Tab-separated table of C-alpha atoms in Angstrom:
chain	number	residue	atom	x	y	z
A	1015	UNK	CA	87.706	57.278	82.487
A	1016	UNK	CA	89.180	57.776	85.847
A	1017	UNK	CA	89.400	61.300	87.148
A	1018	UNK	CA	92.899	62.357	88.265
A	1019	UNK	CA	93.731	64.738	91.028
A	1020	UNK	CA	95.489	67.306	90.124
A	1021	UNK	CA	97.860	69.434	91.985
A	1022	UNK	CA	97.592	73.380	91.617
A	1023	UNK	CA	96.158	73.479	88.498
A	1024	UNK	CA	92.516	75.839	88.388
A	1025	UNK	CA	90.389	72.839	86.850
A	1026	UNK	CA	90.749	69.522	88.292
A	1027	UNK	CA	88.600	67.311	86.372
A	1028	UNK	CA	89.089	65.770	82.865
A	1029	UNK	CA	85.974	66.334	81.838
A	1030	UNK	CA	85.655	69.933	82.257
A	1031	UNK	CA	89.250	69.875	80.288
A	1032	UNK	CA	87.864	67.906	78.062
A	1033	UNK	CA	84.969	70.359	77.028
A	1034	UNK	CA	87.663	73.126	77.288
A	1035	UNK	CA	89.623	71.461	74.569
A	1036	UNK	CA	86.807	70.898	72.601
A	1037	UNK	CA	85.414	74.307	73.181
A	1038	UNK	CA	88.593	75.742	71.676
A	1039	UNK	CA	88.939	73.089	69.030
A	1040	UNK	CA	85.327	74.393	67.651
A	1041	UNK	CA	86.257	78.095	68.203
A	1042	UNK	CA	89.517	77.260	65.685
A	1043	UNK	CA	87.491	75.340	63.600
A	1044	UNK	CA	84.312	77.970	62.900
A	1045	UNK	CA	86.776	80.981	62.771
A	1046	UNK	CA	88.616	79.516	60.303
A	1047	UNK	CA	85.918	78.683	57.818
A	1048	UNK	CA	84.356	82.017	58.415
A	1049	UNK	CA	84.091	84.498	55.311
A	1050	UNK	CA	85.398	87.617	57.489
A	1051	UNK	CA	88.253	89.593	56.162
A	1052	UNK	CA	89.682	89.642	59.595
A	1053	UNK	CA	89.871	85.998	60.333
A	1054	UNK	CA	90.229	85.111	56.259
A	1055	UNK	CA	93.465	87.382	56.686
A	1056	UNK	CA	94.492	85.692	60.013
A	1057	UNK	CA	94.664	81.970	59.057
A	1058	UNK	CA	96.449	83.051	55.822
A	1059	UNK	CA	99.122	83.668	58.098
A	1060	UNK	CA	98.851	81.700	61.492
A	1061	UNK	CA	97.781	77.960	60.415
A	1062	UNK	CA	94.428	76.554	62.130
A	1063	UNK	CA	96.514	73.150	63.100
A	1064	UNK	CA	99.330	75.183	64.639
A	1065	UNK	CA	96.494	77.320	66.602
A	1066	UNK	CA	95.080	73.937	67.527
A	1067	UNK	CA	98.506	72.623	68.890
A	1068	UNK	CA	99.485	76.009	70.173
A	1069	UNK	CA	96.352	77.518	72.411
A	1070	UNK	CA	95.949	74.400	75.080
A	1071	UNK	CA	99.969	74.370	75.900
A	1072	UNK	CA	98.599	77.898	77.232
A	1073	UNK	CA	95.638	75.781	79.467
A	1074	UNK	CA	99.301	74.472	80.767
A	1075	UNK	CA	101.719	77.020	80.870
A	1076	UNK	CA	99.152	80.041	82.981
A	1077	UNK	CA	97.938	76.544	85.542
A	1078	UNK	CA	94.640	76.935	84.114
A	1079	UNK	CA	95.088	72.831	83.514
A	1080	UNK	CA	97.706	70.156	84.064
A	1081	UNK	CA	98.440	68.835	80.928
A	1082	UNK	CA	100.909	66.689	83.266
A	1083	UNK	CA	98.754	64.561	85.284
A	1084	UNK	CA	95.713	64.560	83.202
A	1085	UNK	CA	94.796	61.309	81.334
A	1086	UNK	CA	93.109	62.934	78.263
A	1087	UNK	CA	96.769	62.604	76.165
A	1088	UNK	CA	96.609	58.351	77.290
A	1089	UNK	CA	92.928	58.100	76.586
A	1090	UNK	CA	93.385	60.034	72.761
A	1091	UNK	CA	96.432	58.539	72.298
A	1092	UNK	CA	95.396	54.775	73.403
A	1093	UNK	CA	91.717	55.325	71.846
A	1094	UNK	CA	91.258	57.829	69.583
A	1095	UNK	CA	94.021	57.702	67.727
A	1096	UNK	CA	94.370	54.149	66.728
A	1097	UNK	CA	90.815	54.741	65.784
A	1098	UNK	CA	91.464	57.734	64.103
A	1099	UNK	CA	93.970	55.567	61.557
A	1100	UNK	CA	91.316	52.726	61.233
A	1101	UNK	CA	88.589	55.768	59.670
A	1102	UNK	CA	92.033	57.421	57.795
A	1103	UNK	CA	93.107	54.160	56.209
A	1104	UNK	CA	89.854	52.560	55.457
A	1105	UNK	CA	89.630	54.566	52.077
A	1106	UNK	CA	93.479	54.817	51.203
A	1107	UNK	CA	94.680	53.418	47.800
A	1108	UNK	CA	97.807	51.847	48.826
A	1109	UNK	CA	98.977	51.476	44.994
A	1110	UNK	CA	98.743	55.189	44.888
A	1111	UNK	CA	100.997	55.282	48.481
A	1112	UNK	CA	103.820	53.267	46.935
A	1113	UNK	CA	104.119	55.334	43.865
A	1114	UNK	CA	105.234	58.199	46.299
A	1115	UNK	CA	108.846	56.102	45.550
A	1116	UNK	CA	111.945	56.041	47.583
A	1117	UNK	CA	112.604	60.194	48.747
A	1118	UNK	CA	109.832	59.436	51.728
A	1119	UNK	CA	112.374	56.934	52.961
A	1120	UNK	CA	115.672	58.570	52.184
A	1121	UNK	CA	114.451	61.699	54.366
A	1122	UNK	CA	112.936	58.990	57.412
A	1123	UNK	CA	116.347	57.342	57.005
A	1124	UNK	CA	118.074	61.205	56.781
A	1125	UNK	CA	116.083	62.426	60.084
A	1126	UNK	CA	117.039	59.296	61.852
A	1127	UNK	CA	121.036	59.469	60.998
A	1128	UNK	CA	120.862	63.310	61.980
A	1129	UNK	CA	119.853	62.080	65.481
A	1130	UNK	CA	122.058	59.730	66.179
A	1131	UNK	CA	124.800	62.093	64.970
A	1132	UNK	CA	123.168	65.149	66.839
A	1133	UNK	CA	123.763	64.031	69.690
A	1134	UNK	CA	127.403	63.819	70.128
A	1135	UNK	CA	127.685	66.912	68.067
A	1136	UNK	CA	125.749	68.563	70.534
A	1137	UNK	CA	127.692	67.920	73.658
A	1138	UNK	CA	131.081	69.094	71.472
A	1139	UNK	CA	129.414	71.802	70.794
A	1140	UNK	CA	127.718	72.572	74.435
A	1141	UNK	CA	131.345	71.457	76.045
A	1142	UNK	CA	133.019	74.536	73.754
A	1143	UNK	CA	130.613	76.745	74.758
A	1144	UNK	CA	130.593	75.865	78.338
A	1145	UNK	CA	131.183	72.251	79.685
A	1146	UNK	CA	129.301	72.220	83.023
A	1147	UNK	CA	126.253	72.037	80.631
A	1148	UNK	CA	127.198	68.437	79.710
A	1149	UNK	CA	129.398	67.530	82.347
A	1150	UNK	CA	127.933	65.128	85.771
A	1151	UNK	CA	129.439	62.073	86.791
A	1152	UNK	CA	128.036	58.382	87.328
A	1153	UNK	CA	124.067	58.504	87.254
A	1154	UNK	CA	123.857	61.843	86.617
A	1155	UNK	CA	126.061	62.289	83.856
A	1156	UNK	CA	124.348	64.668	80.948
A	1157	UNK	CA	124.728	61.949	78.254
A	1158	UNK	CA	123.290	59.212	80.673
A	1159	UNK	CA	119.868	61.208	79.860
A	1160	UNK	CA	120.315	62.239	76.695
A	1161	UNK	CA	120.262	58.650	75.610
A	1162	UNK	CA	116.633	58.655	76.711
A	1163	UNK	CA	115.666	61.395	74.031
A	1164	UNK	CA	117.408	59.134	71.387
A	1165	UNK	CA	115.554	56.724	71.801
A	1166	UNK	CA	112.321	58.958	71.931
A	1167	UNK	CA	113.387	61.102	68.999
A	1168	UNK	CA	114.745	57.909	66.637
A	1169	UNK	CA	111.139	55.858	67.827
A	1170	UNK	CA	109.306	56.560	70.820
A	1171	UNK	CA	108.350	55.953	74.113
A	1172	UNK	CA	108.984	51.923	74.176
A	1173	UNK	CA	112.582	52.715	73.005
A	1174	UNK	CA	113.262	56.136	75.468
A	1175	UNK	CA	112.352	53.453	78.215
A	1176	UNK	CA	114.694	50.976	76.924
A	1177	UNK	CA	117.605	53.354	76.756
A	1178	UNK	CA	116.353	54.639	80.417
A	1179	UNK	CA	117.508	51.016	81.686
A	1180	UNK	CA	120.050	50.410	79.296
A	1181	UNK	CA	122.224	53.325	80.753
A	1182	UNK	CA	120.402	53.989	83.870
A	1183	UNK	CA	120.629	57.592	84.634
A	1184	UNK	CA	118.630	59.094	87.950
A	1185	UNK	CA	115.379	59.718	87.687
A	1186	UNK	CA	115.772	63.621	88.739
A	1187	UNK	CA	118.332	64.171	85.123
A	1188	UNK	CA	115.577	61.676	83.469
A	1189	UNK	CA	112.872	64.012	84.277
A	1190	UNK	CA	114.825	66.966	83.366
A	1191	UNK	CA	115.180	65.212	79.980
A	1192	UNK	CA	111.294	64.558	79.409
A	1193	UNK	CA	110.546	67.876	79.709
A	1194	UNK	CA	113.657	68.916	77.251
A	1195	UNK	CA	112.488	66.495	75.000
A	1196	UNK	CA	108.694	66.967	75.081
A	1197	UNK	CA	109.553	70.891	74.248
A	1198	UNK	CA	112.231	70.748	71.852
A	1199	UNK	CA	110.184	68.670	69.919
A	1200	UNK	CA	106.941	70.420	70.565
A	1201	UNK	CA	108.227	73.620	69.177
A	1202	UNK	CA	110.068	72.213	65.670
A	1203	UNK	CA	106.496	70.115	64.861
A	1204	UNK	CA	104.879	74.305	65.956
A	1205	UNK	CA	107.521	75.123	62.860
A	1206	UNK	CA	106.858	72.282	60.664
A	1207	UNK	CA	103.153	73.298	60.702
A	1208	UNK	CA	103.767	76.519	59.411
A	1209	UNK	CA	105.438	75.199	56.861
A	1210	UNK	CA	102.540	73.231	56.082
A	1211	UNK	CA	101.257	76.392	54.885
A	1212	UNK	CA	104.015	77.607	53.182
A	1213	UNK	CA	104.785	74.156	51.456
A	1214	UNK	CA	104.543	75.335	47.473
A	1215	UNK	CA	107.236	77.695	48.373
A	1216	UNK	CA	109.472	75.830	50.232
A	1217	UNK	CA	108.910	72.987	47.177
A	1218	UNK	CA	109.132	75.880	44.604
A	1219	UNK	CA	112.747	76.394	46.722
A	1220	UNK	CA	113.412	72.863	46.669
A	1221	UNK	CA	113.206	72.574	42.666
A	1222	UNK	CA	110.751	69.308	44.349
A	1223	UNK	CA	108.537	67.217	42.708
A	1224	UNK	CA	105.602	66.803	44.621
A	1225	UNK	CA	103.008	65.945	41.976
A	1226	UNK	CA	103.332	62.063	43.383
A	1227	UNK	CA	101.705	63.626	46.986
A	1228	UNK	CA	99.096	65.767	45.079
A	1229	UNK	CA	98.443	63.218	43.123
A	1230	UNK	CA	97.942	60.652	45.907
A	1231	UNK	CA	95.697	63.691	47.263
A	1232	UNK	CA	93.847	64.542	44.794
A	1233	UNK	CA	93.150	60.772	44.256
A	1234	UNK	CA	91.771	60.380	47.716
A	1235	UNK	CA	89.321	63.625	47.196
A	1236	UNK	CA	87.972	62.146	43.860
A	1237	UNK	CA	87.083	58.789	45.608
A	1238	UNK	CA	85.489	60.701	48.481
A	1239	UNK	CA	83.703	63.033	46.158
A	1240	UNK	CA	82.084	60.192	43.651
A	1241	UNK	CA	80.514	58.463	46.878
A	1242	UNK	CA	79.682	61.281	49.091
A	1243	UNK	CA	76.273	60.882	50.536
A	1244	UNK	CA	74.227	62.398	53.351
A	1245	UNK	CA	75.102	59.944	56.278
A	1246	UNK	CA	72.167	58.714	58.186
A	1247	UNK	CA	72.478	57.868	62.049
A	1248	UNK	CA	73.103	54.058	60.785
A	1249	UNK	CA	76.348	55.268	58.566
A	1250	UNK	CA	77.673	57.414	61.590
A	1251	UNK	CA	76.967	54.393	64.246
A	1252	UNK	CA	78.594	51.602	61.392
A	1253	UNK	CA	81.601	54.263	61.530
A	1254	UNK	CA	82.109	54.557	64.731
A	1255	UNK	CA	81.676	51.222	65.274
A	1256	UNK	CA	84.475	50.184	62.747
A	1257	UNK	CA	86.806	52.828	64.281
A	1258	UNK	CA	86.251	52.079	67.742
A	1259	UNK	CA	85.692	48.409	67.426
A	1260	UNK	CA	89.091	48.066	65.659
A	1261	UNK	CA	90.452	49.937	67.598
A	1262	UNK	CA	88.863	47.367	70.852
A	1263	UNK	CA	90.146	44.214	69.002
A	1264	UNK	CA	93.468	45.958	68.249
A	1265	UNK	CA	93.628	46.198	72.434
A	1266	UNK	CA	92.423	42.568	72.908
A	1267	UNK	CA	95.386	41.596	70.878
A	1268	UNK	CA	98.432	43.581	71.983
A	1269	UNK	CA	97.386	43.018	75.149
A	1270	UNK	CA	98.238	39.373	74.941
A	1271	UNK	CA	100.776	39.253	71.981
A	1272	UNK	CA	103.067	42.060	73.605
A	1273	UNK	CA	103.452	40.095	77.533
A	1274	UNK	CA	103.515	36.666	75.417
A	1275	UNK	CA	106.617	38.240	73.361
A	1276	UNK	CA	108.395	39.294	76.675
A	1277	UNK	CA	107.981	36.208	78.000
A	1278	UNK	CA	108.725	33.581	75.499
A	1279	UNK	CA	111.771	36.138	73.290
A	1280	UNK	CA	112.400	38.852	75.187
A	1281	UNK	CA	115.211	39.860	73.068
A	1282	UNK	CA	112.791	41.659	70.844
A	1283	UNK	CA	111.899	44.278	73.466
A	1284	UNK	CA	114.874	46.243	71.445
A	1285	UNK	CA	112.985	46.391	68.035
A	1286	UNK	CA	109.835	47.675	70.444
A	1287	UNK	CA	107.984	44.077	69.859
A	1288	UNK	CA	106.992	44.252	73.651
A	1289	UNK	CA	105.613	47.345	73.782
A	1290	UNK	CA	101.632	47.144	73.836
A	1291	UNK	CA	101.451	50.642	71.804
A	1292	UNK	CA	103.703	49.500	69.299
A	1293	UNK	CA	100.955	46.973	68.664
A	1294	UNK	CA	98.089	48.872	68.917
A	1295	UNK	CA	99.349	51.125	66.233
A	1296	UNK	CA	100.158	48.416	63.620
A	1297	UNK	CA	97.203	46.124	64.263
A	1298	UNK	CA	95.075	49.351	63.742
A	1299	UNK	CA	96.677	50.623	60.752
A	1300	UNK	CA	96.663	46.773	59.119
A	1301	UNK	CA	93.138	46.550	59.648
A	1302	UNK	CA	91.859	49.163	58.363
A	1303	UNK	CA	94.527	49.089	55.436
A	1304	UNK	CA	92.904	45.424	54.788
A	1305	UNK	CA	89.137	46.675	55.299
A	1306	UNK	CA	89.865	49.251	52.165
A	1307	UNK	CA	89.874	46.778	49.776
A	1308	UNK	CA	86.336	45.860	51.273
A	1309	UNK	CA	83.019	47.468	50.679
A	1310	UNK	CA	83.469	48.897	53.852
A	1311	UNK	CA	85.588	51.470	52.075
A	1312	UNK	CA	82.318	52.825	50.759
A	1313	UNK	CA	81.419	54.572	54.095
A	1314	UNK	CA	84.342	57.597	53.147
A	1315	UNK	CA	81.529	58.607	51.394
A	1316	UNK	CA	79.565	59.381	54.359
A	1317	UNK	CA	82.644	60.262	56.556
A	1318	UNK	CA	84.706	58.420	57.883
A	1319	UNK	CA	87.348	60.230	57.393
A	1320	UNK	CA	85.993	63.112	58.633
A	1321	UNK	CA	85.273	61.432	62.343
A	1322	UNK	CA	88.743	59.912	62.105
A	1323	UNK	CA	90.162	63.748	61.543
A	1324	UNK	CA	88.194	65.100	64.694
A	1325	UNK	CA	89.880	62.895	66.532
A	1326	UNK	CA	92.978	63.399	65.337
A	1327	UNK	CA	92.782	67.204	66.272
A	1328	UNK	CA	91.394	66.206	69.776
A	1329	UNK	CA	95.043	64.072	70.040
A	1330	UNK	CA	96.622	67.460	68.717
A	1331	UNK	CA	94.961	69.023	71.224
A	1332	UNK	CA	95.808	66.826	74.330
A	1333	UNK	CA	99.832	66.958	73.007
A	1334	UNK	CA	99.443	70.391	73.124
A	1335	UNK	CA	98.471	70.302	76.288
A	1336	UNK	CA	101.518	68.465	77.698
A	1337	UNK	CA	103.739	71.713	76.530
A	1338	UNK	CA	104.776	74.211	79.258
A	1339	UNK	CA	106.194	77.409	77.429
A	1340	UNK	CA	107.318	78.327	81.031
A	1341	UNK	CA	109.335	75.277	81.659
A	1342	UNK	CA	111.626	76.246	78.759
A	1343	UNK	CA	113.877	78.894	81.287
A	1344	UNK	CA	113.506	76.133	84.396
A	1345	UNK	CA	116.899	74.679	82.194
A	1346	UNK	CA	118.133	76.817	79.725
A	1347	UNK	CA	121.546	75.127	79.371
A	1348	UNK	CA	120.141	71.802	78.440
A	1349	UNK	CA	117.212	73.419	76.472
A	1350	UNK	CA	120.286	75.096	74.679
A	1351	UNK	CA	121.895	71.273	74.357
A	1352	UNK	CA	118.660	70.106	73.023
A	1353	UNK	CA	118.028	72.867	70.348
A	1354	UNK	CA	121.644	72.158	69.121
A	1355	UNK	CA	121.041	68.778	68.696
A	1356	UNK	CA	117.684	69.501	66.557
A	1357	UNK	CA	119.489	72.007	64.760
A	1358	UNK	CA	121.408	69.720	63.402
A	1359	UNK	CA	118.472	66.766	62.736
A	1360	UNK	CA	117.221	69.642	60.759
A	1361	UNK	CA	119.807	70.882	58.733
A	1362	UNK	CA	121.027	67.747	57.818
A	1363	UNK	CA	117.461	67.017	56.401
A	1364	UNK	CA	117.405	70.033	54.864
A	1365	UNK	CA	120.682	69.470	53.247
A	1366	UNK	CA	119.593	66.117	51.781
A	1367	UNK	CA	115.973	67.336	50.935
A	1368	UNK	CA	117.407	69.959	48.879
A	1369	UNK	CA	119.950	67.551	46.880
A	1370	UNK	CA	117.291	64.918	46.340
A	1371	UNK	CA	114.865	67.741	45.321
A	1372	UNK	CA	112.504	65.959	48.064
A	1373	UNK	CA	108.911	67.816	48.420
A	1374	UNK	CA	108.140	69.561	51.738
A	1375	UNK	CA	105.736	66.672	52.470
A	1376	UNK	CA	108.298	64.467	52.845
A	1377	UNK	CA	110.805	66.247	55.205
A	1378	UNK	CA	107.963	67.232	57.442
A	1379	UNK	CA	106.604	63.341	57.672
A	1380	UNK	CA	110.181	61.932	57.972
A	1381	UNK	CA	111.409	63.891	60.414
A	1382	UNK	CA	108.019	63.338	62.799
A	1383	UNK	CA	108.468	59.909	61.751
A	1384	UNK	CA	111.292	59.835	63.756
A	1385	UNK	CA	110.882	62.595	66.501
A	1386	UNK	CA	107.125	61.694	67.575
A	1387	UNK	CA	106.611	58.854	66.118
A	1388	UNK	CA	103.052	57.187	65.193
A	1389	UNK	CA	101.436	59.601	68.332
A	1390	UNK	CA	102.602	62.542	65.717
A	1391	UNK	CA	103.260	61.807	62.325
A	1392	UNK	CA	99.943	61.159	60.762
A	1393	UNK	CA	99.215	64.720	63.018
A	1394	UNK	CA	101.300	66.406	60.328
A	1395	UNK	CA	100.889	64.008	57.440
A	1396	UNK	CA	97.353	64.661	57.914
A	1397	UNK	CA	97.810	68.319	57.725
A	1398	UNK	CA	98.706	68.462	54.330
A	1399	UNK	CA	95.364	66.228	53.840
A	1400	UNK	CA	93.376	64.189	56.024
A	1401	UNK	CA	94.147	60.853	53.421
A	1402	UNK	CA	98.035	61.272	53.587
A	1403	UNK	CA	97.916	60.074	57.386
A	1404	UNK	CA	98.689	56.320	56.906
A	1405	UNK	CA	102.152	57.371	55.046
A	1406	UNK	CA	103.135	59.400	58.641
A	1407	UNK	CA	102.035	55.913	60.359
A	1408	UNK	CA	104.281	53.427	57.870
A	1409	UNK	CA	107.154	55.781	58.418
A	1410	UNK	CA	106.418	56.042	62.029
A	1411	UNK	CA	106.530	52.002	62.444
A	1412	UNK	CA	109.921	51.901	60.978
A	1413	UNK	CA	111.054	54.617	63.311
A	1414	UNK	CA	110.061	51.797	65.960
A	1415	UNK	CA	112.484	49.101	64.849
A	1416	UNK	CA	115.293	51.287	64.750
A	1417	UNK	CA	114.833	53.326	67.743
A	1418	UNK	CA	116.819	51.457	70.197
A	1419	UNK	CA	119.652	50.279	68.049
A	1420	UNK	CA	120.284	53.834	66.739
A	1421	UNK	CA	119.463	55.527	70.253
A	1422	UNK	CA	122.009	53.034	71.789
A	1423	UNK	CA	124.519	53.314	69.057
A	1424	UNK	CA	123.512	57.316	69.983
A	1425	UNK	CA	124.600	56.367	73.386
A	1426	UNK	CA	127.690	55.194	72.923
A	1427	UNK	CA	129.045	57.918	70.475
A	1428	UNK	CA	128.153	60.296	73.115
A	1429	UNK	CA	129.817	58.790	76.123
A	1430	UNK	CA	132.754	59.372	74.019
A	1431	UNK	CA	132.194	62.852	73.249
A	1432	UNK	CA	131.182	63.822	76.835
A	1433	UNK	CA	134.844	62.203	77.926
């Protein structure tokens, strides 16, 4: 991997961040499982994925690292992850997945309708309070950018770059609205993650159903259990190899079906068919949903899901890293604009969760299905357990074809509002 050069920051070099990240990662990991009152009493309260997410945006926010510049996000996110869903999938019963019935789609389908109406909501409610927040004119216009967070916040970052040529604004109010959207959207997964913990409640609250999830679950754990074995150095290299090697192929193929699309029907760039990451994701997920009805499946018994779940909290780690708490006061008006908006992607879920008595599980993977898409909804699907990724990624796909037609319907509803 190529070192990158980085500007101010105290370390300079990936791979010192990289041990950093790991160093804390293990730290998390070995004070959570200890049997000390202190640290039993701790985690009870402060989740160890939140801690995980939480500790390296502080590498970013005191300049001990730039989380900015540094490729360790692109290389987890382009390698580790994809591999991460190969290892996740590779044991998944996908008759027990669709018995988790229609309320996982209803709340995607709620957390995508709450952005699209968000956002003109938002400026009504900004322009009340005070309209310079939302006001600009030509390039610069508020809503120009805010059509670039739809598109991030419906699917991801194929559709934020559609909308960012669809309605052009200038790149100084685009930048502004990267770092409103990476934060916003940092701190509600931060919430979501405690509610991870607090999820029998918040069911309990919900009157919810969620034996379909625990059953799913507890399926998965049974599986793992009956095979479990002591894995030899051939296991571990056969597992990475499957990860990693899918993960290769995966690459070998986006990289030529994704140009070849562009080329030959580039009106499909709008349902993200052009976008190599869009690829990447569903050839790795298809594979490795296709290799579980293969012996292959046997090697969750030595751990594959186990590898795939360390690098999953390395990617946790690295988009935790690309949060600066400090930037939040750089733009407090639009940070205000933004927190409206997800107020209302919330409550609306909420609202709908509660009528449709939907589990926890469900809100928390539908709405990252939409606002993070496939980089962070098996993240949180996985917190509830490692085998309940794959759902976060199926939901996360779907947020892809629909980004740009609801971020640009987004658009358009807010050019009204903002006049």
């Amino acid at each position: 991997m190529q070192e990158t050069e980085q500007v101010g920051a105290l370390i300079k070099n990936d791979a010192v961040v990289l041990g950093l990240l790991l160093a804390l990662l293990a730290a998390i990991f070995y004070t959570s499982n200890s049997s000390k009152p202190i640290f039993k009493k701790f985690y009870s309260v402060v989740p160890m994925l939140l801690l995980c997410y939480f500790l390296p945006s502080l590498l970013t926010t005191f300049n001990i690292v730039d989380g900015e510049h540094s490729q360790l996000y692109f290389m987890a996110s382009r390698y580790l992850l994809p591999a991460s869903l190969v290892l996740l999938t590779l044991s998944i019963n996908l008759k027990e997945v669709f018995k988790l019935g229609s309320k996982a789609l209803i709340m995607f389908i709620t957390g995508t309708v709450g952005v699209i109406i968000g956002g003109p909501l938002a400026i009504l409610a900004a322009s009340a309070i005070n309209p310079d927040l939302v006001g600009g004119a030509g390039p610069d216009a508020v809503w120009r950018g805010m059509t670039t967070i739809a598109g991030s916040w419906i699917g991801g970052g194929a559709n934020q770059a559609a909308m960012y040529e669809i309605f052009k604004p200038s790149d100084h109010l685009y930048s502004i609205m990267i770092t409103v959207d990476v934060l916003v959207a940092e701190v509600w997964m931060a919430i979501l993650l405690i509610g991870v913990g607090k999820s029998k409640q918040i069911d309990k609250r919900f009157k919810a159903d969620a034996s379909s999830v625990t059953q799913l679950r507890d399926h998965m754990h049974e599986f793992s259990q009956k095979i479990a074995r002591i894995p030899s150095t051939t296991d571990i290299m056969v597992i990475a190899a499957i990860g990693l090697g899918v993960t290769g192929f995966a690459h070998l193929v986006s990289d030529w079906i994704a140009p070849y699309i562009e080329v030959h029907a580039p009106a499909l760039n709008k349902f993200s068919l052009t976008s190599k990451f869009f690829w990447l994701i569903i050839l790795s997920t298809t594979i490795g949903i296709a290799l579980s009805f293969t012996k292959l499946r046997n090697y969750e018994g030595a751990g594959a899901s186990k590898i795939g779940t360390i690098f999953i909290y390395i990617l946790v780690a690295t988009i935790g890293m690309k949060m600066d708490v400090g930037k939040i006061f750089d733009n407090l008006g639009l940070f205000l604009v933004g927190g409206i908006w997800m107020a209302i992607h919330v409550i609306l879920l909420l609202i709908v969760g509660k009528l449709i008595r939907a589990p926890y599980f469900f809100l928390a993977v539908g709405s990252k299905a939409n606002i993070g898409g496939a980089a962070s909804a098996p993240v949180v699907a996985a917190a509830f357990h490692p085998s309940l990724a794959p759902v976060g990624v199926l939901l996360a796909v779907l947020g892809y074809a629909l980004g740009t037609y609801g971020a640009w319907m987004c658009g358009l509803l807010m050019q009204v509002a903002a006049h």
